[in-house]
């Protein structure tokens, strides 16, 4: 079961923010505080998982009502040389079958992704670059696997 998200350099979020997820999670706050950014990060993750596309404009989930504008729009402050951080914490007690066996001694698994576009030697985005996963890390109760 998903227990937390961590989002950084995505839309309203500069520094990575950890967002606990409970069976009932309310997202509220003032205008421009990041409520939509949380939801859009989930839409991006779902779309990327289904299609492999990280330069997302319209999504299967949001249809015409959600336009992320592509990487250069959803990266924080539209600074394309930044890396978007997206992570999720999973409670392993909900794992089934072989996955439950593999993670039997582990209580929490964290999957962390950093994505961005290619940069030149002066850290400027390459004009034709498309976003890709730069790092992928899987953590089990803290230490990296």
PDB file of C-alpha atoms in Angstrom, residues 52-129:
ATOM      1  CA  UNK A  52       6.867   5.093 -20.929  1.00  0.00           C
ATOM      2  CA  UNK A  53       6.409   8.737 -21.954  1.00  0.00           C
ATOM      3  CA  UNK A  54       7.904  11.365 -19.616  1.00  0.00           C
ATOM      4  CA  UNK A  55       7.328  14.377 -21.888  1.00  0.00           C
ATOM      5  CA  UNK A  56       3.655  14.348 -20.987  1.00  0.00           C
ATOM      6  CA  UNK A  57       1.129  16.849 -22.247  1.00  0.00           C
ATOM      7  CA  UNK A  58      -2.318  15.222 -22.178  1.00  0.00           C
ATOM      8  CA  UNK A  59      -2.760  12.034 -20.189  1.00  0.00           C
ATOM      9  CA  UNK A  60      -4.986   8.994 -20.448  1.00  0.00           C
ATOM     10  CA  UNK A  61      -6.263   9.624 -16.917  1.00  0.00           C
ATOM     11  CA  UNK A  62      -6.903  13.369 -17.136  1.00  0.00           C
ATOM     12  CA  UNK A  63      -7.825  13.606 -20.791  1.00  0.00           C
ATOM     13  CA  UNK A  64      -8.491  17.138 -21.962  1.00  0.00           C
ATOM     14  CA  UNK A  65      -8.833  18.479 -18.414  1.00  0.00           C
ATOM     15  CA  UNK A  66      -5.179  17.858 -17.458  1.00  0.00           C
ATOM     16  CA  UNK A  67      -2.375  19.261 -19.610  1.00  0.00           C
ATOM     17  CA  UNK A  68       1.034  18.963 -17.955  1.00  0.00           C
ATOM     18  CA  UNK A  69       2.614  20.829 -20.863  1.00  0.00           C
ATOM     19  CA  UNK A  70       5.598  18.505 -21.226  1.00  0.00           C
ATOM     20  CA  UNK A  71       8.778  18.317 -19.144  1.00  0.00           C
ATOM     21  CA  UNK A  72       9.853  21.899 -19.812  1.00  0.00           C
ATOM     22  CA  UNK A  73       6.556  23.089 -18.315  1.00  0.00           C
ATOM     23  CA  UNK A  74       6.203  20.792 -15.305  1.00  0.00           C
ATOM     24  CA  UNK A  75       9.799  21.044 -14.082  1.00  0.00           C
ATOM     25  CA  UNK A  76       9.971  23.622 -11.246  1.00  0.00           C
ATOM     26  CA  UNK A  77      10.169  27.216 -12.540  1.00  0.00           C
ATOM     27  CA  UNK A  78      10.450  25.778 -16.063  1.00  0.00           C
ATOM     28  CA  UNK A  79      14.204  25.432 -15.470  1.00  0.00           C
ATOM     29  CA  UNK A  80      14.868  22.475 -17.744  1.00  0.00           C
ATOM     30  CA  UNK A  81      18.343  21.871 -16.301  1.00  0.00           C
ATOM     31  CA  UNK A  82      16.748  20.680 -13.029  1.00  0.00           C
ATOM     32  CA  UNK A  83      16.041  17.037 -12.235  1.00  0.00           C
ATOM     33  CA  UNK A  84      12.521  16.121 -11.143  1.00  0.00           C
ATOM     34  CA  UNK A  85      12.480  13.846  -8.094  1.00  0.00           C
ATOM     35  CA  UNK A  86       9.582  11.465  -7.603  1.00  0.00           C
ATOM     36  CA  UNK A  87       9.458   8.780  -4.932  1.00  0.00           C
ATOM     37  CA  UNK A  88       6.917   6.572  -3.257  1.00  0.00           C
ATOM     38  CA  UNK A  89       6.970   4.604  -0.021  1.00  0.00           C
ATOM     39  CA  UNK A  90       5.168   1.284   0.032  1.00  0.00           C
ATOM     40  CA  UNK A  91       4.106  -0.732   3.067  1.00  0.00           C
ATOM     41  CA  UNK A  92       5.123  -4.306   2.262  1.00  0.00           C
ATOM     42  CA  UNK A  93       2.361  -5.848   4.397  1.00  0.00           C
ATOM     43  CA  UNK A  94       0.044  -5.537   1.387  1.00  0.00           C
ATOM     44  CA  UNK A  95       2.417  -7.418  -0.956  1.00  0.00           C
ATOM     45  CA  UNK A  96       1.167 -10.764  -2.251  1.00  0.00           C
ATOM     46  CA  UNK A  97       2.665 -14.046  -3.460  1.00  0.00           C
ATOM     47  CA  UNK A  98       6.269 -13.925  -4.721  1.00  0.00           C
ATOM     48  CA  UNK A  99       6.677 -10.234  -3.944  1.00  0.00           C
ATOM     49  CA  UNK A 100       5.671 -10.901  -0.327  1.00  0.00           C
ATOM     50  CA  UNK A 101       8.270 -13.692  -0.143  1.00  0.00           C
ATOM     51  CA  UNK A 102      11.046 -11.526  -1.556  1.00  0.00           C
ATOM     52  CA  UNK A 103      10.353  -8.646   0.817  1.00  0.00           C
ATOM     53  CA  UNK A 104       9.370 -10.727   3.882  1.00  0.00           C
ATOM     54  CA  UNK A 105      11.950  -9.170   6.251  1.00  0.00           C
ATOM     55  CA  UNK A 106      11.289  -5.636   4.969  1.00  0.00           C
ATOM     56  CA  UNK A 107       8.587  -3.296   6.298  1.00  0.00           C
ATOM     57  CA  UNK A 108       8.935  -0.386   3.866  1.00  0.00           C
ATOM     58  CA  UNK A 109      10.144  -0.154   0.273  1.00  0.00           C
ATOM     59  CA  UNK A 110      10.938   3.195  -1.310  1.00  0.00           C
ATOM     60  CA  UNK A 111      11.247   3.648  -5.049  1.00  0.00           C
ATOM     61  CA  UNK A 112      13.047   6.852  -6.037  1.00  0.00           C
ATOM     62  CA  UNK A 113      13.347   8.260  -9.567  1.00  0.00           C
ATOM     63  CA  UNK A 114      15.171  11.311 -10.848  1.00  0.00           C
ATOM     64  CA  UNK A 115      14.296  12.392 -14.343  1.00  0.00           C
ATOM     65  CA  UNK A 116      15.497  15.144 -16.588  1.00  0.00           C
ATOM     66  CA  UNK A 117      16.768  15.998 -20.036  1.00  0.00           C
ATOM     67  CA  UNK A 118      20.253  15.889 -21.507  1.00  0.00           C
ATOM     68  CA  UNK A 119      22.501  18.864 -20.791  1.00  0.00           C
ATOM     69  CA  UNK A 120      25.499  20.272 -22.619  1.00  0.00           C
ATOM     70  CA  UNK A 121      28.884  20.863 -20.947  1.00  0.00           C
ATOM     71  CA  UNK A 122      27.586  24.167 -19.529  1.00  0.00           C
ATOM     72  CA  UNK A 123      24.507  22.547 -17.933  1.00  0.00           C
ATOM     73  CA  UNK A 124      22.173  23.953 -20.567  1.00  0.00           C
ATOM     74  CA  UNK A 125      19.398  21.719 -21.912  1.00  0.00           C
ATOM     75  CA  UNK A 126      20.077  20.241 -25.321  1.00  0.00           C
ATOM     76  CA  UNK A 127      17.411  21.629 -27.694  1.00  0.00           C
ATOM     77  CA  UNK A 128      16.172  18.267 -28.996  1.00  0.00           C
ATOM     78  CA  UNK A 129      16.570  16.380 -25.710  1.00  0.00           C
TER      79      UNK A 129
END
